[in-house]
Amino acid sequence: LPPEGAIVLSDDLYRLFAVQSALHRTGQEDRYVLVQTSALSKLAYHRYLQRTHPKRWSKLPEAPPPPARDLPSMALIRLLLDLQATNPVYYLHPSFGYYFEFFHLQTRNLVYPMAVNPTNQIVTPLLSETELASNDRFWQEYRPQLNPLLKQLDCGPKGEKKNPPFATIMAGSYYSRELNHLGVEYQHAGNLPKAAEYFAVALQFNTNNPAAFINLLYNRQLQAGNRKTILPNKEVEERLEAYRGNIEMVLNLNGPIDEPQFCFFLSRLLANGRNL
């Protein structure tokens, strides 16, 4: 995170509490406004943020007229646009939803600066070669520090499953999601071998990550020159079974899926929600 401070958004309370704890230990807690996005629709939460961070969270959105109970999405988008004009705004993980009608995320190691979408452009900008190389360099240098975590997550000598602590499983799933996301960025940029490398490592941190599994399967097919869908697929269905059709949960826990049939399905869901 930038040393001068930032607005830091997350859909995940576990991450927010972990980051808050780390900032508290290093005496930097006052520089950052840690925001739980699911609470942003509540006016009381904005009053709390204004009270605890008066210099950074100075503006309260207008209360919605009755009988509305929550702030409308456009009010929250306008608020974020105002905040972004005077503060760095970061996400702690890849995300999706109505904020990304107006913003896109820039991958920077383990955090994601939010940038305003350019006008007259349907797709968001790809990461540049320099940005991709910077992210790759970070992971190559950082991954050896994660070997103890991988050892805890790995199967035993005869393939029997270990039962690591919940925090270990959560940490593994966090890294898996980040690595899978960077793999998709490489795939969008046309670097298929590097994308495959990141999908494979994502599966090391969470062997049950259906997004990384689908992405790696489709990547292999792309590298063979075949762009057709790989779905339906029995192994994919087995990995998705635990989510019981909840696509939002699949993406929230595992990161993006870059496969044509899934992308078409997701685009229809977003269009139905007016996230055009």
XYZ file of N, CA and C in Angstrom:
828
model
N 0.842 -1.194 0.000
C 0.000 0.000 0.000
C 0.880 1.247 0.000
N 0.405 2.353 -0.580
C 1.243 3.562 -0.650
C 1.534 4.092 0.749
N 2.772 4.499 1.009
C 3.153 4.932 2.361
C 2.401 6.172 2.831
N 1.896 6.981 1.888
C 1.197 8.205 2.297
C -0.224 7.937 2.764
N -0.694 6.679 2.637
C -2.048 6.340 3.062
C -2.973 6.153 1.875
N -4.171 5.583 2.130
C -5.112 5.297 1.050
C -6.457 4.899 1.624
N -7.462 4.946 0.764
C -8.751 4.294 1.030
C -8.584 2.855 0.569
N -8.853 1.889 1.439
C -8.602 0.476 1.131
C -9.918 -0.294 1.234
N -10.375 -0.821 0.098
C -11.658 -1.518 0.036
C -11.461 -3.025 0.045
N -12.409 -3.734 0.638
C -12.408 -5.193 0.571
C -13.825 -5.710 0.753
N -14.139 -6.802 0.046
C -15.413 -7.497 0.240
C -15.300 -8.520 1.365
N -14.114 -8.662 1.950
C -13.810 -9.773 2.846
C -13.329 -9.247 4.202
N -14.115 -9.501 5.253
C -13.753 -9.015 6.590
C -12.467 -9.643 7.108
N -12.215 -10.926 6.782
C -10.992 -11.581 7.254
C -9.768 -10.805 6.783
N -9.758 -10.424 5.517
C -8.604 -9.674 4.990
C -8.483 -8.324 5.672
N -9.626 -7.629 5.846
C -9.584 -6.312 6.466
C -9.012 -6.389 7.882
N -9.461 -7.377 8.658
C -8.952 -7.504 10.022
C -7.470 -7.871 10.025
N -7.051 -8.712 9.084
C -5.634 -9.086 9.005
C -4.767 -7.873 8.667
N -5.221 -7.072 7.707
C -4.470 -5.867 7.319
C -4.472 -4.847 8.455
N -5.634 -4.684 9.111
C -5.705 -3.766 10.248
C -4.723 -4.170 11.342
N -4.632 -5.459 11.608
C -3.706 -5.955 12.625
C -2.263 -5.657 12.243
N -1.921 -5.898 10.959
C -0.555 -5.640 10.492
C -0.218 -4.153 10.570
N -1.166 -3.300 10.173
C -0.926 -1.854 10.229
C -0.799 -1.376 11.666
N -1.599 -1.965 12.552
C -1.526 -1.585 13.971
C -0.157 -1.933 14.560
N 0.364 -3.113 14.193
C 1.661 -3.546 14.723
C 2.791 -2.627 14.270
N 2.649 -2.057 13.070
C 3.712 -1.194 12.537
C 3.428 0.290 12.770
N 2.347 0.601 13.506
C 2.042 1.988 13.833
C 1.562 2.820 12.664
N 0.986 2.181 11.617
C 0.541 2.907 10.425
C -0.974 2.940 10.276
N -1.689 2.498 11.301
C -3.131 2.314 11.189
C -3.866 3.596 10.803
N -3.395 4.754 11.305
C -4.108 6.010 11.082
C -4.030 6.502 9.637
N -3.114 5.956 8.855
C -2.943 6.460 7.479
C -3.973 5.886 6.503
N -4.623 4.798 6.879
C -5.466 4.075 5.931
C -6.895 3.979 6.435
N -7.854 4.158 5.515
C -9.260 3.960 5.821
C -9.643 2.587 5.272
N -9.839 1.629 6.165
C -10.185 0.275 5.751
C -11.704 0.165 5.668
N -12.204 -0.197 4.484
C -13.632 -0.112 4.200
C -14.182 -1.464 3.797
N -15.238 -1.896 4.489
C -15.947 -3.105 4.085
C -17.015 -2.717 3.070
N -16.869 -3.170 1.832
C -17.739 -2.688 0.755
C -19.206 -3.051 0.971
N -19.478 -4.214 1.579
C -20.879 -4.613 1.747
C -21.617 -3.718 2.735
N -20.883 -2.962 3.579
C -21.516 -2.048 4.532
C -21.675 -0.641 3.970
N -21.125 -0.367 2.792
C -21.148 0.994 2.259
C -22.546 1.487 1.908
N -23.498 0.587 1.773
C -24.858 1.021 1.459
C -25.590 1.564 2.683
N -24.970 1.448 3.869
C -25.606 1.906 5.112
C -25.078 3.287 5.507
N -25.994 4.236 5.696
C -25.589 5.600 6.046
C -24.872 5.637 7.394
N -25.273 4.774 8.323
C -24.625 4.734 9.639
C -23.141 4.382 9.518
N -22.808 3.530 8.536
C -21.407 3.156 8.335
C -20.601 4.357 7.846
N -21.211 5.186 6.996
C -20.529 6.399 6.525
C -20.291 7.380 7.680
N -21.264 7.465 8.592
C -21.072 8.334 9.761
C -19.902 7.828 10.607
N -19.808 6.515 10.752
C -18.701 5.926 11.511
C -17.359 6.247 10.837
N -17.288 6.092 9.507
C -16.046 6.372 8.783
C -15.679 7.850 8.882
N -16.678 8.717 8.832
C -16.412 10.154 8.937
C -15.913 10.504 10.341
N -16.470 9.837 11.350
C -16.061 10.113 12.721
C -14.639 9.620 12.989
N -14.283 8.465 12.428
C -12.965 7.879 12.700
C -11.880 8.391 11.750
N -12.281 8.901 10.575
C -11.297 9.400 9.592
C -11.798 10.724 9.002
N -11.921 11.769 9.820
C -12.533 13.021 9.345
C -11.777 13.693 8.210
N -10.456 13.491 8.118
C -9.689 14.166 7.068
C -9.841 13.486 5.717
N -10.029 12.173 5.714
C -10.113 11.444 4.444
C -11.566 11.160 4.032
N -12.441 10.926 5.003
C -13.834 10.578 4.686
C -14.713 11.745 5.123
N -14.589 12.858 4.421
C -15.212 14.097 4.881
C -16.635 14.287 4.370
N -17.031 13.522 3.335
C -18.317 13.774 2.704
C -19.286 12.638 2.986
N -20.498 12.997 3.415
C -21.550 12.001 3.616
C -22.486 12.014 2.416
N -22.841 10.841 1.897
C -23.820 10.819 0.803
C -25.195 11.220 1.315
N -26.032 11.722 0.404
C -27.394 12.096 0.794
C -28.184 10.848 1.163
N -29.000 10.985 2.200
C -29.846 9.859 2.610
C -30.898 9.595 1.540
N -31.165 8.331 1.240
C -32.183 8.032 0.232
C -33.566 8.380 0.766
N -34.489 8.817 -0.103
C -35.847 9.124 0.364
C -36.558 7.851 0.814
N -37.472 7.969 1.805
C -38.214 6.779 2.225
C -39.095 6.283 1.074
N -39.411 4.974 1.007
C -39.112 3.942 2.003
C -37.774 3.221 1.766
N -36.887 3.773 0.931
C -35.598 3.113 0.673
C -34.795 2.992 1.967
N -34.163 1.857 2.146
C -33.396 1.608 3.371
C -31.889 1.695 3.121
N -31.461 1.491 1.857
C -30.037 1.489 1.525
C -29.718 2.609 0.546
N -28.462 3.037 0.555
C -28.010 4.035 -0.415
C -27.983 3.412 -1.805
N -28.427 4.128 -2.839
C -28.393 3.571 -4.198
C -26.963 3.445 -4.718
N -26.778 2.539 -5.657
C -25.432 2.263 -6.166
C -24.793 3.498 -6.800
N -25.589 4.319 -7.518
C -24.994 5.496 -8.161
C -24.460 6.502 -7.132
N -25.100 6.574 -5.965
C -24.599 7.474 -4.924
C -23.238 7.000 -4.432
N -23.078 5.687 -4.317
C -21.799 5.136 -3.857
C -20.717 5.312 -4.915
N -21.093 5.173 -6.176
C -20.115 5.375 -7.251
C -19.651 6.838 -7.279
N -20.605 7.774 -7.134
C -20.218 9.204 -7.103
C -19.296 9.486 -5.922
N -19.593 8.861 -4.772
C -18.742 9.044 -3.597
C -17.334 8.534 -3.860
N -17.214 7.342 -4.470
C -15.892 6.790 -4.766
C -15.144 7.651 -5.773
N -15.862 8.190 -6.765
C -15.218 9.080 -7.735
C -14.664 10.325 -7.034
N -15.423 10.868 -6.078
C -14.953 12.035 -5.315
C -13.742 11.674 -4.460
N -13.806 10.520 -3.800
C -12.693 10.089 -2.954
C -11.439 9.833 -3.783
N -11.644 9.225 -4.966
C -10.508 8.875 -5.821
C -9.809 10.117 -6.365
N -10.529 11.232 -6.432
C -9.923 12.481 -6.926
C -8.921 13.063 -5.933
N -9.038 12.679 -4.636
C -8.165 13.270 -3.614
C -7.373 12.236 -2.821
N -7.641 10.947 -3.018
C -6.972 9.883 -2.270
C -6.647 8.716 -3.199
N -5.540 8.024 -2.966
C -5.377 6.731 -3.639
C -6.457 5.772 -3.113
N -7.113 5.054 -4.020
C -8.125 4.072 -3.628
C -7.658 2.699 -4.107
N -7.622 1.745 -3.182
C -7.105 0.416 -3.469
C -8.139 -0.645 -3.095
N -8.102 -1.754 -3.823
C -8.804 -2.972 -3.416
C -7.764 -3.954 -2.892
N -8.155 -4.781 -1.915
C -7.228 -5.781 -1.377
C -7.208 -7.067 -2.194
N -8.064 -7.178 -3.197
C -8.177 -8.421 -3.971
C -8.910 -8.111 -5.265
N -8.869 -8.996 -6.237
C -9.675 -8.806 -7.444
C -11.159 -8.785 -7.068
N -11.955 -8.011 -7.795
C -13.387 -7.972 -7.512
C -14.154 -7.668 -8.796
N -15.478 -7.581 -8.666
C -16.352 -7.344 -9.819
C -17.645 -6.745 -9.277
N -18.472 -6.191 -10.157
C -19.738 -5.606 -9.718
C -19.902 -4.197 -10.261
N -20.884 -3.451 -9.696
C -21.249 -2.179 -10.319
C -20.177 -1.103 -10.182
N -19.263 -1.195 -9.201
C -18.169 -0.212 -9.152
C -17.354 -0.247 -10.447
N -17.307 -1.414 -11.071
C -16.429 -1.588 -12.228
C -17.130 -1.251 -13.543
N -18.297 -0.600 -13.428
C -18.837 0.137 -14.562
C -18.028 1.427 -14.768
N -17.422 1.925 -13.681
C -16.733 3.221 -13.725
C -15.243 3.120 -13.420
N -14.833 2.032 -12.780
C -13.426 1.846 -12.397
C -12.910 0.523 -12.954
N -11.584 0.418 -13.016
C -10.951 -0.882 -13.244
C -9.777 -1.013 -12.279
N -9.386 -2.256 -12.033
C -8.305 -2.535 -11.090
C -6.990 -2.706 -11.834
N -5.934 -2.145 -11.264
C -4.585 -2.302 -11.802
C -3.819 -3.246 -10.871
N -3.378 -4.374 -11.382
C -2.710 -5.364 -10.542
C -1.336 -4.865 -10.128
N -1.108 -4.792 -8.811
C 0.194 -4.346 -8.300
C 0.593 -5.252 -7.139
N 1.243 -6.350 -7.454
C 1.711 -7.312 -6.453
C 0.528 -7.938 -5.716
N 0.290 -7.537 -4.468
C -0.812 -8.124 -3.688
C -1.964 -7.153 -3.463
N -1.931 -5.978 -4.079
C -3.020 -5.018 -3.949
C -3.398 -4.499 -5.334
N -4.529 -3.762 -5.387
C -5.103 -3.398 -6.679
C -5.561 -1.937 -6.668
N -4.720 -1.004 -7.156
C -5.177 0.380 -7.277
C -6.386 0.471 -8.208
N -7.350 1.326 -7.836
C -8.526 1.549 -8.671
C -8.291 2.771 -9.550
N -8.552 2.622 -10.839
C -8.406 3.730 -11.783
C -9.734 3.934 -12.499
N -10.018 5.189 -12.862
C -11.267 5.499 -13.570
C -11.176 4.954 -14.987
N -12.270 4.335 -15.434
C -12.296 3.791 -16.796
C -12.177 4.910 -17.823
N -11.451 4.673 -18.910
C -11.411 5.661 -19.987
C -12.763 5.744 -20.691
N -13.064 6.907 -21.239
C -14.326 7.066 -21.972
C -14.189 6.483 -23.372
N -15.334 6.192 -24.001
C -15.384 5.710 -25.393
C -14.559 4.446 -25.605
N -14.523 3.588 -24.601
C -13.758 2.350 -24.718
C -14.549 1.248 -24.023
N -14.830 0.162 -24.744
C -15.677 -0.899 -24.195
C -14.918 -1.730 -23.179
N -13.675 -2.067 -23.483
C -12.910 -2.925 -22.580
C -11.920 -2.087 -21.784
N -11.587 -2.563 -20.588
C -10.621 -1.848 -19.755
C -9.204 -2.097 -20.272
N -8.268 -1.194 -19.979
C -6.909 -1.332 -20.516
C -6.215 -2.602 -20.010
N -5.430 -3.214 -20.887
C -4.601 -4.344 -20.484
C -3.396 -3.843 -19.682
N -2.834 -4.717 -18.866
C -1.573 -4.371 -18.215
C -0.481 -4.261 -19.275
N 0.384 -3.292 -19.111
C 1.497 -3.134 -20.053
C 2.548 -4.214 -19.796
N 3.463 -4.363 -20.731
C 4.557 -5.327 -20.548
C 5.375 -4.994 -19.305
N 5.575 -3.693 -19.054
C 6.330 -3.268 -17.868
C 5.595 -3.656 -16.594
N 4.276 -3.453 -16.565
C 3.480 -3.799 -15.379
C 3.457 -5.303 -15.154
N 3.312 -6.069 -16.230
C 3.332 -7.524 -16.103
C 4.681 -8.000 -15.586
N 5.755 -7.432 -16.127
C 7.101 -7.834 -15.696
C 7.330 -7.492 -14.235
N 6.805 -6.351 -13.788
C 6.955 -5.946 -12.393
C 6.228 -6.912 -11.460
N 5.003 -7.314 -11.844
C 4.255 -8.281 -11.040
C 4.945 -9.645 -11.024
N 5.456 -10.052 -12.164
C 6.144 -11.339 -12.247
C 7.401 -11.340 -11.373
N 8.134 -10.239 -11.413
C 9.357 -10.125 -10.603
C 9.010 -10.215 -9.109
N 7.927 -9.555 -8.713
C 7.499 -9.621 -7.311
C 7.243 -11.065 -6.898
N 6.474 -11.809 -7.705
C 6.116 -13.174 -7.318
C 7.325 -14.098 -7.319
N 8.237 -13.906 -8.280
C 9.430 -14.753 -8.301
C 10.269 -14.549 -7.037
N 10.321 -13.299 -6.554
C 11.100 -13.008 -5.346
C 10.354 -13.399 -4.072
N 9.025 -13.331 -4.113
C 8.218 -13.528 -2.912
C 7.857 -14.997 -2.670
N 7.732 -15.768 -3.730
C 7.234 -17.143 -3.586
C 8.056 -18.020 -2.644
N 9.405 -17.901 -2.598
C 10.144 -18.740 -1.636
C 9.707 -18.537 -0.186
N 9.233 -17.335 0.152
C 8.750 -17.086 1.510
C 7.469 -17.872 1.814
N 6.792 -18.328 0.776
C 5.523 -19.041 0.954
C 5.696 -20.550 0.999
N 6.939 -21.038 0.883
C 7.160 -22.492 0.905
C 6.654 -23.151 2.192
N 6.836 -22.536 3.389
C 6.273 -23.161 4.587
C 4.753 -23.320 4.519
N 4.071 -22.316 3.922
C 2.618 -22.407 3.761
C 2.254 -23.548 2.816
N 2.965 -23.655 1.686
C 2.708 -24.744 0.743
C 2.933 -26.098 1.387
N 3.955 -26.196 2.239
C 4.247 -27.459 2.915
C 3.095 -27.863 3.827
N 2.497 -26.879 4.507
C 1.353 -27.170 5.375
C 0.119 -27.587 4.567
N -0.016 -27.028 3.357
C -1.195 -27.309 2.526
C -1.054 -28.593 1.739
N 0.170 -29.078 1.548
C 0.440 -30.214 0.667
C -0.085 -31.513 1.271
N -0.289 -32.512 0.389
C -0.701 -33.836 0.840
C 0.472 -34.542 1.529
N 0.160 -35.549 2.304
C 1.186 -36.343 2.972
C 1.953 -37.210 1.997
N 2.944 -37.996 2.476
C 3.816 -38.782 1.591
C 3.074 -39.831 0.773
N 1.941 -40.321 1.282
C 1.178 -41.328 0.535
C -0.080 -40.734 -0.092
N -0.110 -39.427 -0.177
C -1.240 -38.764 -0.799
C -2.405 -38.516 0.140
N -2.249 -38.908 1.430
C -3.349 -38.676 2.358
C -3.466 -37.180 2.644
N -4.703 -36.738 2.797
C -4.954 -35.318 3.002
C -4.599 -34.904 4.429
N -3.923 -33.774 4.558
C -3.693 -33.192 5.868
C -4.931 -32.388 6.274
N -4.993 -32.001 7.518
C -6.055 -31.137 8.009
C -5.435 -29.870 8.583
N -4.989 -28.968 7.696
C -4.339 -27.749 8.190
C -5.347 -26.851 8.901
N -4.857 -25.933 9.740
C -5.756 -24.994 10.422
C -6.533 -24.134 9.421
N -7.676 -23.628 9.885
C -8.528 -22.806 9.029
C -7.769 -21.610 8.460
N -6.968 -20.956 9.305
C -6.220 -19.771 8.840
C -5.251 -20.132 7.720
N -4.665 -21.330 7.783
C -3.750 -21.787 6.735
C -4.503 -21.978 5.417
N -5.674 -22.607 5.500
C -6.493 -22.828 4.300
C -6.908 -21.485 3.696
N -7.313 -20.543 4.562
C -7.720 -19.228 4.068
C -6.560 -18.514 3.386
N -5.378 -18.562 4.004
C -4.210 -17.906 3.403
C -3.900 -18.526 2.039
N -3.968 -19.857 1.959
C -3.734 -20.524 0.680
C -4.727 -20.091 -0.380
N -6.004 -19.966 0.017
C -7.025 -19.556 -0.957
C -6.823 -18.118 -1.401
N -6.323 -17.252 -0.485
C -6.045 -15.863 -0.868
C -4.961 -15.806 -1.946
N -3.854 -16.513 -1.710
C -2.764 -16.497 -2.687
C -3.214 -17.130 -4.003
N -4.015 -18.188 -3.908
C -4.501 -18.852 -5.113
C -5.314 -17.889 -5.973
N -6.151 -17.105 -5.323
C -6.984 -16.145 -6.059
C -6.135 -15.090 -6.749
N -5.114 -14.571 -6.051
C -4.241 -13.549 -6.645
C -3.478 -14.111 -7.850
N -2.936 -15.316 -7.684
C -2.141 -15.936 -8.753
C -3.004 -16.252 -9.962
N -4.219 -16.731 -9.715
C -5.136 -17.004 -10.813
C -5.481 -15.715 -11.563
N -5.693 -14.638 -10.815
C -6.007 -13.347 -11.438
C -4.866 -12.881 -12.341
N -3.623 -13.000 -11.850
C -2.487 -12.572 -12.673
C -2.360 -13.469 -13.905
N -2.673 -14.756 -13.770
C -2.675 -15.641 -14.933
C -3.645 -15.169 -15.997
N -4.825 -14.714 -15.580
C -5.809 -14.192 -16.540
C -5.279 -12.920 -17.202
N -4.601 -12.066 -16.420
C -4.010 -10.857 -17.011
C -3.001 -11.229 -18.103
N -2.176 -12.249 -17.839
C -1.207 -12.690 -18.850
C -1.920 -13.283 -20.066
N -2.990 -14.020 -19.812
C -3.725 -14.618 -20.935
C -4.354 -13.536 -21.807
N -4.931 -12.502 -21.185
C -5.493 -11.389 -21.949
C -4.417 -10.689 -22.770
N -3.203 -10.636 -22.224
C -2.098 -9.969 -22.931
C -1.482 -10.866 -24.009
N -1.929 -12.120 -24.093
C -1.450 -13.018 -25.143
C -0.256 -13.860 -24.779
N 0.190 -13.809 -23.508
C 1.335 -14.615 -23.081
C 0.796 -15.904 -22.450
N 0.480 -16.881 -23.280
C -0.182 -18.099 -22.794
C 0.716 -18.965 -21.913
N 1.998 -19.163 -22.234
C 2.843 -19.978 -21.354
C 2.968 -19.395 -19.952
N 3.138 -18.077 -19.856
C 3.248 -17.465 -18.533
C 1.913 -17.552 -17.782
N 0.805 -17.402 -18.500
C -0.508 -17.554 -17.871
C -0.660 -18.955 -17.294
N -0.254 -19.970 -18.061
C -0.352 -21.360 -17.593
C 0.472 -21.567 -16.329
N 1.628 -20.934 -16.275
C 2.493 -21.048 -15.090
C 1.765 -20.548 -13.843
N 1.072 -19.413 -13.964
C 0.384 -18.850 -12.805
C -0.866 -19.648 -12.432
N -1.576 -20.176 -13.423
C -2.729 -21.026 -13.106
C -2.273 -22.274 -12.338
N -1.154 -22.859 -12.767
C -0.645 -24.066 -12.110
C -0.233 -23.781 -10.667
N 0.439 -22.631 -10.445
C 0.853 -22.295 -9.083
C -0.377 -21.985 -8.216
N -1.384 -21.354 -8.810
C -2.624 -21.087 -8.073
C -3.232 -22.380 -7.546
N -3.160 -23.437 -8.336
C -3.702 -24.729 -7.917
C -2.849 -25.380 -6.831
N -1.585 -25.023 -6.733
C -0.767 -25.532 -5.632
C -1.254 -24.963 -4.296
N -1.674 -23.708 -4.298
C -2.129 -23.076 -3.064
C -3.569 -23.442 -2.715
N -4.343 -23.828 -3.707
C -5.709 -24.294 -3.465
C -6.065 -25.286 -4.562
N -5.887 -26.572 -4.256
C -6.113 -27.605 -5.273
C -7.564 -27.657 -5.727
N -8.473 -27.073 -4.937
C -9.899 -27.097 -5.276
C -10.368 -25.814 -5.952
N -9.433 -24.962 -6.378
C -9.814 -23.702 -7.027
C -10.397 -23.995 -8.409
N -11.735 -23.898 -8.581
C -12.319 -24.255 -9.888
C -11.958 -23.258 -10.976
N -11.769 -21.976 -10.598
C -11.419 -20.963 -11.603
C -10.053 -21.257 -12.210
N -9.052 -21.514 -11.363
C -7.713 -21.822 -11.872
C -7.720 -23.131 -12.663
N -8.525 -24.100 -12.221
C -8.595 -25.385 -12.930
C -9.173 -25.208 -14.333
N -10.285 -24.454 -14.438
C -10.887 -24.185 -15.749
C -9.914 -23.406 -16.619
N -9.287 -22.383 -16.039
C -8.372 -21.541 -16.811
C -7.185 -22.339 -17.343
N -6.649 -23.251 -16.530
C -5.502 -24.043 -16.975
C -5.913 -25.009 -18.083
N -7.087 -25.646 -17.933
C -7.578 -26.548 -18.989
C -7.743 -25.799 -20.307
N -8.390 -24.627 -20.226
C -8.642 -23.886 -21.461
C -7.350 -23.314 -22.039
N -6.427 -22.917 -21.165
C -5.137 -22.402 -21.627
C -4.392 -23.452 -22.455
N -4.406 -24.706 -21.977
C -3.730 -25.778 -22.722
C -4.351 -25.951 -24.104
N -5.669 -25.817 -24.156
C -6.341 -25.937 -25.446
C -5.999 -24.757 -26.341
N -5.939 -23.552 -25.770
C -5.553 -22.368 -26.549
C -4.153 -22.531 -27.128
N -3.233 -23.050 -26.293
C -1.856 -23.220 -26.768
C -1.787 -24.242 -27.900
N -2.772 -25.147 -27.957
C -2.830 -26.127 -29.050
C -3.544 -25.561 -30.270
N -3.980 -24.280 -30.198
C -4.609 -23.637 -31.351
C -6.103 -23.821 -31.438
N -6.739 -24.305 -30.375
C -8.186 -24.561 -30.382
C -8.862 -23.580 -29.440
N -9.761 -22.751 -29.951
C -10.419 -21.718 -29.144
C -11.823 -22.131 -28.690
N -12.263 -23.334 -29.018
C -13.622 -23.753 -28.652
C -13.746 -23.954 -27.141
N -14.982 -23.913 -26.648
C -15.226 -24.090 -25.223
C -14.819 -25.489 -24.757
N -14.437 -25.576 -23.475
C -14.129 -26.878 -22.886
C -15.295 -27.379 -22.038
N -16.351 -26.575 -21.929
C -17.492 -26.921 -21.084
C -18.607 -27.535 -21.922
N -19.373 -28.501 -21.378
C -19.269 -29.050 -20.017
C -18.093 -30.024 -19.877
N -17.656 -30.206 -18.628
C -16.526 -31.062 -18.319
C -16.774 -31.684 -16.943
N -16.643 -32.994 -16.842
C -16.987 -33.693 -15.598
C -16.121 -33.231 -14.431
N -14.801 -33.084 -14.658
C -13.911 -32.651 -13.569
C -14.249 -31.241 -13.103
N -14.630 -30.370 -14.045
C -15.037 -29.012 -13.687
C -16.309 -29.052 -12.850
N -17.275 -29.858 -13.286
C -18.542 -29.955 -12.559
C -18.326 -30.446 -11.130
N -17.390 -31.373 -10.940
C -17.104 -31.873 -9.595
C -16.550 -30.757 -8.709
N -15.704 -29.896 -9.276
C -15.128 -28.805 -8.487
C -16.139 -27.697 -8.195
N -17.141 -27.571 -9.060
C -18.150 -26.532 -8.864
C -19.310 -27.009 -7.998
N -19.386 -28.297 -7.754
C -20.541 -28.862 -7.058
C -20.743 -28.227 -5.681
N -19.661 -27.965 -4.966
C -19.771 -27.418 -3.608
C -20.406 -26.032 -3.589
N -20.384 -25.300 -4.711
C -20.905 -23.934 -4.749
C -22.398 -23.884 -5.086
N -22.971 -24.994 -5.479
C -24.416 -25.118 -5.730
C -24.948 -24.009 -6.641
N -24.189 -23.730 -7.695
C -24.633 -22.766 -8.692
C -24.432 -21.308 -8.323
N -23.790 -21.022 -7.192
C -23.573 -19.635 -6.759
C -22.318 -19.092 -7.441
N -22.505 -18.469 -8.609
C -21.367 -17.981 -9.406
C -20.637 -16.860 -8.687
N -21.391 -16.016 -7.960
C -20.754 -14.919 -7.223
C -19.753 -15.467 -6.202
N -20.129 -16.543 -5.523
C -19.226 -17.141 -4.546
C -18.005 -17.751 -5.228
N -18.216 -18.394 -6.377
C -17.092 -18.977 -7.127
C -16.057 -17.911 -7.441
N -16.513 -16.762 -7.959
C -15.595 -15.696 -8.360
C -14.988 -14.992 -7.147
N -15.798 -14.795 -6.090
C -15.290 -14.123 -4.892
C -14.178 -14.905 -4.222
N -14.285 -16.224 -4.210
C -13.315 -17.039 -3.490
C -12.132 -17.464 -4.352
N -12.296 -17.462 -5.663
C -11.292 -18.090 -6.522
C -10.716 -17.201 -7.610
N -11.354 -16.056 -7.888
C -10.852 -15.187 -8.946
C -11.551 -15.423 -10.269
N -11.128 -14.706 -11.317
C -11.844 -14.726 -12.592
C -11.672 -16.036 -13.362
N -12.669 -16.306 -14.218
C -12.630 -17.461 -15.134
C -12.601 -16.925 -16.554
N -11.589 -17.313 -17.329
C -11.405 -16.809 -18.688
C -11.612 -17.958 -19.672
N -12.874 -18.283 -19.888
C -13.259 -19.386 -20.778
C -14.512 -18.929 -21.520
N -14.600 -19.134 -22.841
C -15.624 -18.436 -23.631
C -17.065 -18.699 -23.203
N -17.421 -19.947 -22.949
C -18.806 -20.221 -22.580
C -19.142 -19.622 -21.219
N -18.190 -19.708 -20.273
C -18.427 -19.110 -18.964
C -18.528 -17.582 -19.079
N -17.652 -16.971 -19.881
C -17.692 -15.520 -20.057
C -19.033 -15.074 -20.631
N -19.571 -15.850 -21.571
C -20.867 -15.522 -22.161
C -21.967 -15.629 -21.101
N -21.917 -16.679 -20.292
C -22.894 -16.875 -19.219
C -22.818 -15.719 -18.220
N -21.597 -15.341 -17.829
C -21.416 -14.256 -16.870
C -21.888 -12.928 -17.456
N -21.633 -12.706 -18.740
C -22.056 -11.453 -19.370
C -23.577 -11.322 -19.358
N -24.270 -12.434 -19.510
C -25.736 -12.387 -19.448
C -26.209 -12.039 -18.036
N -25.556 -12.594 -17.015
C -25.896 -12.264 -15.639
C -25.679 -10.777 -15.367
N -24.523 -10.258 -15.826
C -24.215 -8.835 -15.609
C -25.199 -7.939 -16.370
N -25.537 -8.328 -17.583
C -26.485 -7.524 -18.367
C -27.853 -7.492 -17.691
N -28.280 -8.605 -17.128
C -29.560 -8.645 -16.415
C -29.549 -7.719 -15.210
N -28.377 -7.511 -14.617
C -28.240 -6.600 -13.479
C -27.936 -5.174 -13.910
N -28.011 -4.882 -15.200
C -27.724 -3.555 -15.781
C -26.275 -3.141 -15.607
N -25.380 -4.115 -15.437
C -23.931 -3.838 -15.406
C -23.394 -4.064 -16.812
N -23.660 -3.093 -17.683
C -23.423 -3.314 -19.105
C -21.958 -3.219 -19.501
